[in-house]
PDB file of C-alpha atoms in Angstrom:
ATOM      1  CA  UNK A   1      13.815  29.264   3.551  1.00 46.00           C
ATOM      2  CA  UNK A   2      12.467  25.413   2.393  1.00 42.00           C
ATOM      3  CA  UNK A   3      15.862  24.562   0.525  1.00 43.00           C
ATOM      4  CA  UNK A   4      17.619  25.715   2.944  1.00 40.00           C
ATOM      5  CA  UNK A   5      16.276  23.229   5.511  1.00 39.00           C
ATOM      6  CA  UNK A   6      16.302  20.539   3.055  1.00 42.00           C
ATOM      7  CA  UNK A   7      20.114  21.377   2.001  1.00 43.00           C
ATOM      8  CA  UNK A   8      21.346  21.331   6.400  1.00 43.00           C
ATOM      9  CA  UNK A   9      19.271  17.564   5.622  1.00 46.00           C
ATOM     10  CA  UNK A  10      16.120  18.936   8.034  1.00 46.00           C
ATOM     11  CA  UNK A  11      13.288  16.847   7.318  1.00 44.00           C
ATOM     12  CA  UNK A  12       9.994  18.988   6.461  1.00 48.00           C
ATOM     13  CA  UNK A  13       7.558  15.873   6.370  1.00 48.00           C
ATOM     14  CA  UNK A  14       6.886  15.006  10.256  1.00 50.00           C
ATOM     15  CA  UNK A  15       7.553  11.334  10.572  1.00 48.00           C
ATOM     16  CA  UNK A  16       6.230   9.796  13.775  1.00 55.00           C
ATOM     17  CA  UNK A  17       8.120   6.933  13.773  1.00 66.00           C
ATOM     18  CA  UNK A  18      10.159   4.223  11.653  1.00 84.00           C
ATOM     19  CA  UNK A  19      10.727   0.654  12.929  1.00 90.00           C
ATOM     20  CA  UNK A  20      12.089  -2.472  11.987  1.00 93.00           C
ATOM     21  CA  UNK A  21       9.709  -5.737  12.099  1.00 94.00           C
ATOM     22  CA  UNK A  22      10.581  -8.569  11.575  1.00 94.00           C
ATOM     23  CA  UNK A  23       8.416 -11.407   9.320  1.00 93.00           C
ATOM     24  CA  UNK A  24       5.216 -12.413   9.432  1.00 89.00           C
ATOM     25  CA  UNK A  25       5.024 -10.158  13.353  1.00 93.00           C
ATOM     26  CA  UNK A  26       1.530  -9.362  13.873  1.00 93.00           C
ATOM     27  CA  UNK A  27       1.899  -5.191  13.084  1.00 94.00           C
ATOM     28  CA  UNK A  28      -0.944  -3.434  14.758  1.00 92.00           C
ATOM     29  CA  UNK A  29      -1.854  -0.300  12.788  1.00 90.00           C
ATOM     30  CA  UNK A  30      -4.804   2.335  13.608  1.00 87.00           C
ATOM     31  CA  UNK A  31      -6.962  -1.784  14.596  1.00 86.00           C
ATOM     32  CA  UNK A  32      -5.956  -3.282  11.409  1.00 88.00           C
ATOM     33  CA  UNK A  33      -3.572  -6.080  11.232  1.00 91.00           C
ATOM     34  CA  UNK A  34      -0.784  -6.835   8.877  1.00 94.00           C
ATOM     35  CA  UNK A  35       2.091  -9.610   8.340  1.00 95.00           C
ATOM     36  CA  UNK A  36       5.143  -8.768   5.587  1.00 94.00           C
ATOM     37  CA  UNK A  37       7.028 -11.693   3.987  1.00 92.00           C
ATOM     38  CA  UNK A  38      10.536 -10.691   5.046  1.00 93.00           C
ATOM     39  CA  UNK A  39      12.116  -8.422   7.436  1.00 95.00           C
ATOM     40  CA  UNK A  40      10.778  -4.041   6.868  1.00 95.00           C
ATOM     41  CA  UNK A  41      10.525  -0.873   7.748  1.00 94.00           C
ATOM     42  CA  UNK A  42       7.891   0.879   9.122  1.00 94.00           C
ATOM     43  CA  UNK A  43       7.396   4.646   8.785  1.00 92.00           C
ATOM     44  CA  UNK A  44       4.038   6.598  10.304  1.00 89.00           C
ATOM     45  CA  UNK A  45       4.069   9.362   9.312  1.00 84.00           C
ATOM     46  CA  UNK A  46       1.116  12.343   9.711  1.00 74.00           C
ATOM     47  CA  UNK A  47      -0.520  13.510   6.614  1.00 68.00           C
ATOM     48  CA  UNK A  48      -4.600  14.741   6.184  1.00 70.00           C
ATOM     49  CA  UNK A  49      -4.547  11.276   7.574  1.00 73.00           C
ATOM     50  CA  UNK A  50      -2.709   9.288   9.209  1.00 85.00           C
ATOM     51  CA  UNK A  51      -0.584   7.216   6.758  1.00 89.00           C
ATOM     52  CA  UNK A  52       1.980   4.341   7.070  1.00 92.00           C
ATOM     53  CA  UNK A  53       4.483   3.058   5.190  1.00 93.00           C
ATOM     54  CA  UNK A  54       6.325  -0.153   4.622  1.00 95.00           C
ATOM     55  CA  UNK A  55       9.592  -0.758   2.446  1.00 92.00           C
ATOM     56  CA  UNK A  56      11.742  -4.005   2.359  1.00 92.00           C
ATOM     57  CA  UNK A  57      14.642  -3.758   4.880  1.00 91.00           C
ATOM     58  CA  UNK A  58      16.847  -5.894   3.082  1.00 89.00           C
ATOM     59  CA  UNK A  59      16.462  -6.035  -0.148  1.00 81.00           C
ATOM     60  CA  UNK A  60      14.140  -5.000  -3.491  1.00 81.00           C
ATOM     61  CA  UNK A  61      11.062  -5.561  -4.022  1.00 85.00           C
ATOM     62  CA  UNK A  62       8.064  -4.256  -2.839  1.00 93.00           C
ATOM     63  CA  UNK A  63       6.617  -1.031  -1.184  1.00 91.00           C
ATOM     64  CA  UNK A  64       3.155  -0.676   0.308  1.00 94.00           C
ATOM     65  CA  UNK A  65       1.685   2.256   1.448  1.00 92.00           C
ATOM     66  CA  UNK A  66      -1.584   2.403   4.128  1.00 92.00           C
ATOM     67  CA  UNK A  67      -4.574   5.170   3.987  1.00 89.00           C
ATOM     68  CA  UNK A  68      -7.332   5.995   6.510  1.00 84.00           C
ATOM     69  CA  UNK A  69      -9.360   7.902   4.947  1.00 77.00           C
ATOM     70  CA  UNK A  70     -12.536   9.693   6.299  1.00 69.00           C
ATOM     71  CA  UNK A  71     -14.545   8.071   3.395  1.00 62.00           C
ATOM     72  CA  UNK A  72     -15.561   4.047   3.141  1.00 52.00           C
ATOM     73  CA  UNK A  73     -16.677   3.514  -0.512  1.00 52.00           C
ATOM     74  CA  UNK A  74     -15.412   3.819  -3.734  1.00 51.00           C
ATOM     75  CA  UNK A  75     -17.856   6.754  -5.363  1.00 51.00           C
ATOM     76  CA  UNK A  76     -16.607   7.013  -9.114  1.00 48.00           C
ATOM     77  CA  UNK A  77     -15.912  10.896  -8.476  1.00 46.00           C
ATOM     78  CA  UNK A  78     -12.847   9.477  -5.658  1.00 47.00           C
ATOM     79  CA  UNK A  79     -10.993   7.825  -8.307  1.00 53.00           C
ATOM     80  CA  UNK A  80      -8.908  10.704  -9.174  1.00 53.00           C
ATOM     81  CA  UNK A  81      -6.069   8.819  -8.238  1.00 52.00           C
ATOM     82  CA  UNK A  82      -6.512   5.456  -9.748  1.00 59.00           C
ATOM     83  CA  UNK A  83      -4.623   6.687 -13.306  1.00 59.00           C
ATOM     84  CA  UNK A  84      -1.437   8.175 -11.173  1.00 53.00           C
ATOM     85  CA  UNK A  85      -1.367   4.653  -9.248  1.00 60.00           C
ATOM     86  CA  UNK A  86      -1.714   3.049 -12.565  1.00 65.00           C
ATOM     87  CA  UNK A  87       0.079   5.280 -15.063  1.00 66.00           C
ATOM     88  CA  UNK A  88       0.150   3.546 -18.016  1.00 65.00           C
ATOM     89  CA  UNK A  89      -1.255   0.298 -16.217  1.00 66.00           C
ATOM     90  CA  UNK A  90      -2.117  -3.460 -18.811  1.00 71.00           C
ATOM     91  CA  UNK A  91      -4.973  -5.123 -17.798  1.00 74.00           C
ATOM     92  CA  UNK A  92      -6.496  -3.643 -15.426  1.00 79.00           C
ATOM     93  CA  UNK A  93      -9.077  -5.192 -13.136  1.00 83.00           C
ATOM     94  CA  UNK A  94     -11.478  -4.799 -10.692  1.00 85.00           C
ATOM     95  CA  UNK A  95     -12.847  -7.474  -8.693  1.00 88.00           C
ATOM     96  CA  UNK A  96     -14.179  -7.870  -4.575  1.00 92.00           C
ATOM     97  CA  UNK A  97     -12.786 -10.202  -1.752  1.00 92.00           C
ATOM     98  CA  UNK A  98     -13.501 -10.660   1.691  1.00 92.00           C
ATOM     99  CA  UNK A  99     -11.410 -11.427   3.478  1.00 90.00           C
ATOM    100  CA  UNK A 100     -12.165 -12.478   7.582  1.00 87.00           C
ATOM    101  CA  UNK A 101     -14.799 -10.374   7.928  1.00 86.00           C
ATOM    102  CA  UNK A 102     -13.878  -7.095   5.126  1.00 87.00           C
ATOM    103  CA  UNK A 103     -14.924  -6.854   1.459  1.00 90.00           C
ATOM    104  CA  UNK A 104     -13.122  -4.971  -0.284  1.00 90.00           C
ATOM    105  CA  UNK A 105     -12.823  -3.648  -3.693  1.00 87.00           C
ATOM    106  CA  UNK A 106      -9.112  -4.329  -5.540  1.00 88.00           C
ATOM    107  CA  UNK A 107      -8.467  -2.433  -8.778  1.00 87.00           C
ATOM    108  CA  UNK A 108      -5.295  -3.857  -9.899  1.00 88.00           C
ATOM    109  CA  UNK A 109      -3.059  -3.413 -13.288  1.00 88.00           C
ATOM    110  CA  UNK A 110       0.455  -4.109 -13.943  1.00 88.00           C
ATOM    111  CA  UNK A 111       3.057  -1.838 -15.296  1.00 85.00           C
ATOM    112  CA  UNK A 112       6.383  -1.218 -16.586  1.00 79.00           C
ATOM    113  CA  UNK A 113       8.222   1.213 -14.825  1.00 73.00           C
ATOM    114  CA  UNK A 114      12.239   2.235 -15.140  1.00 77.00           C
ATOM    115  CA  UNK A 115      12.873  -1.217 -16.463  1.00 76.00           C
ATOM    116  CA  UNK A 116      10.922  -2.779 -14.269  1.00 80.00           C
ATOM    117  CA  UNK A 117       7.714  -5.365 -14.656  1.00 86.00           C
ATOM    118  CA  UNK A 118       5.144  -4.712 -11.655  1.00 90.00           C
ATOM    119  CA  UNK A 119       2.474  -5.353 -10.493  1.00 91.00           C
ATOM    120  CA  UNK A 120      -0.138  -2.449  -8.600  1.00 91.00           C
ATOM    121  CA  UNK A 121      -3.048  -3.168  -6.520  1.00 91.00           C
ATOM    122  CA  UNK A 122      -5.230  -1.020  -4.174  1.00 89.00           C
ATOM    123  CA  UNK A 123      -7.638  -2.289  -1.561  1.00 90.00           C
ATOM    124  CA  UNK A 124     -10.652  -0.171  -0.806  1.00 87.00           C
ATOM    125  CA  UNK A 125     -11.531  -1.548   2.659  1.00 87.00           C
ATOM    126  CA  UNK A 126     -15.963  -0.781   1.740  1.00 85.00           C
ATOM    127  CA  UNK A 127     -17.013  -1.011   5.768  1.00 81.00           C
ATOM    128  CA  UNK A 128     -14.023  -0.471   7.506  1.00 75.00           C
ATOM    129  CA  UNK A 129     -14.087   2.673   9.908  1.00 76.00           C
ATOM    130  CA  UNK A 130     -11.653   4.451   9.176  1.00 77.00           C
ATOM    131  CA  UNK A 131     -12.100   4.061   5.859  1.00 81.00           C
ATOM    132  CA  UNK A 132      -8.902   2.018   4.505  1.00 87.00           C
ATOM    133  CA  UNK A 133      -6.805   1.780   1.826  1.00 89.00           C
ATOM    134  CA  UNK A 134      -3.799   0.170   0.839  1.00 92.00           C
ATOM    135  CA  UNK A 135      -1.876   0.403  -2.201  1.00 92.00           C
ATOM    136  CA  UNK A 136       1.126  -2.149  -2.884  1.00 94.00           C
ATOM    137  CA  UNK A 137       3.359  -2.476  -5.739  1.00 92.00           C
ATOM    138  CA  UNK A 138       5.594  -5.366  -6.421  1.00 93.00           C
ATOM    139  CA  UNK A 139       7.677  -6.863  -8.825  1.00 92.00           C
ATOM    140  CA  UNK A 140       6.184  -9.576 -10.390  1.00 89.00           C
ATOM    141  CA  UNK A 141       9.603 -12.170 -11.032  1.00 90.00           C
ATOM    142  CA  UNK A 142       9.353 -12.080  -7.582  1.00 89.00           C
ATOM    143  CA  UNK A 143       6.563 -15.107  -7.368  1.00 89.00           C
ATOM    144  CA  UNK A 144       6.744 -15.514  -3.872  1.00 90.00           C
ATOM    145  CA  UNK A 145       5.350 -11.964  -3.003  1.00 92.00           C
ATOM    146  CA  UNK A 146       3.190 -12.217  -5.687  1.00 91.00           C
ATOM    147  CA  UNK A 147       1.127 -15.539  -4.011  1.00 91.00           C
ATOM    148  CA  UNK A 148       2.031 -13.408  -0.757  1.00 92.00           C
ATOM    149  CA  UNK A 149       0.068 -10.123  -1.827  1.00 93.00           C
ATOM    150  CA  UNK A 150      -3.117 -12.165  -4.076  1.00 90.00           C
ATOM    151  CA  UNK A 151      -3.172 -14.761  -1.445  1.00 91.00           C
ATOM    152  CA  UNK A 152      -4.179 -11.839   0.674  1.00 91.00           C
ATOM    153  CA  UNK A 153      -1.503 -12.947   3.108  1.00 93.00           C
ATOM    154  CA  UNK A 154      -0.905  -9.224   4.177  1.00 93.00           C
ATOM    155  CA  UNK A 155      -3.761  -9.471   6.092  1.00 91.00           C
ATOM    156  CA  UNK A 156      -4.119 -12.043   8.648  1.00 84.00           C
ATOM    157  CA  UNK A 157      -8.322 -11.533   9.501  1.00 65.00           C
TER     158      UNK A 157
END
């Protein structure tokens, strides 16, 4: 049955909406504000937890996945996802950062995937309710993106 649905082009994933957002426009989702460095397509999806996916509309370079989670602390047993995010990551780092009045635990690692040098960051809100989880991946040759994401300009708090 599922293969028939896929063959017919019918999606079995419930996408609530898809929107184009211009650069530097404030986008609010679940009470959290985001700004993007270029025009993006934003997809709101329903899963076990709420999920926002962000992709560039015009050129390749980065993607972002934002989720709300039922927990808001990076406990050791909660990090089973860490290996899947940082597959063969090099120079992994773990830092804490305060943005506005929110504290984040940030995991960062570089990796080579499909002959692209990539930077991965996972931001976990330490004092957000619901729990906030942000996964950002961008090509390291896009210096504009490195400055944008590492200076946390995507969180206009």
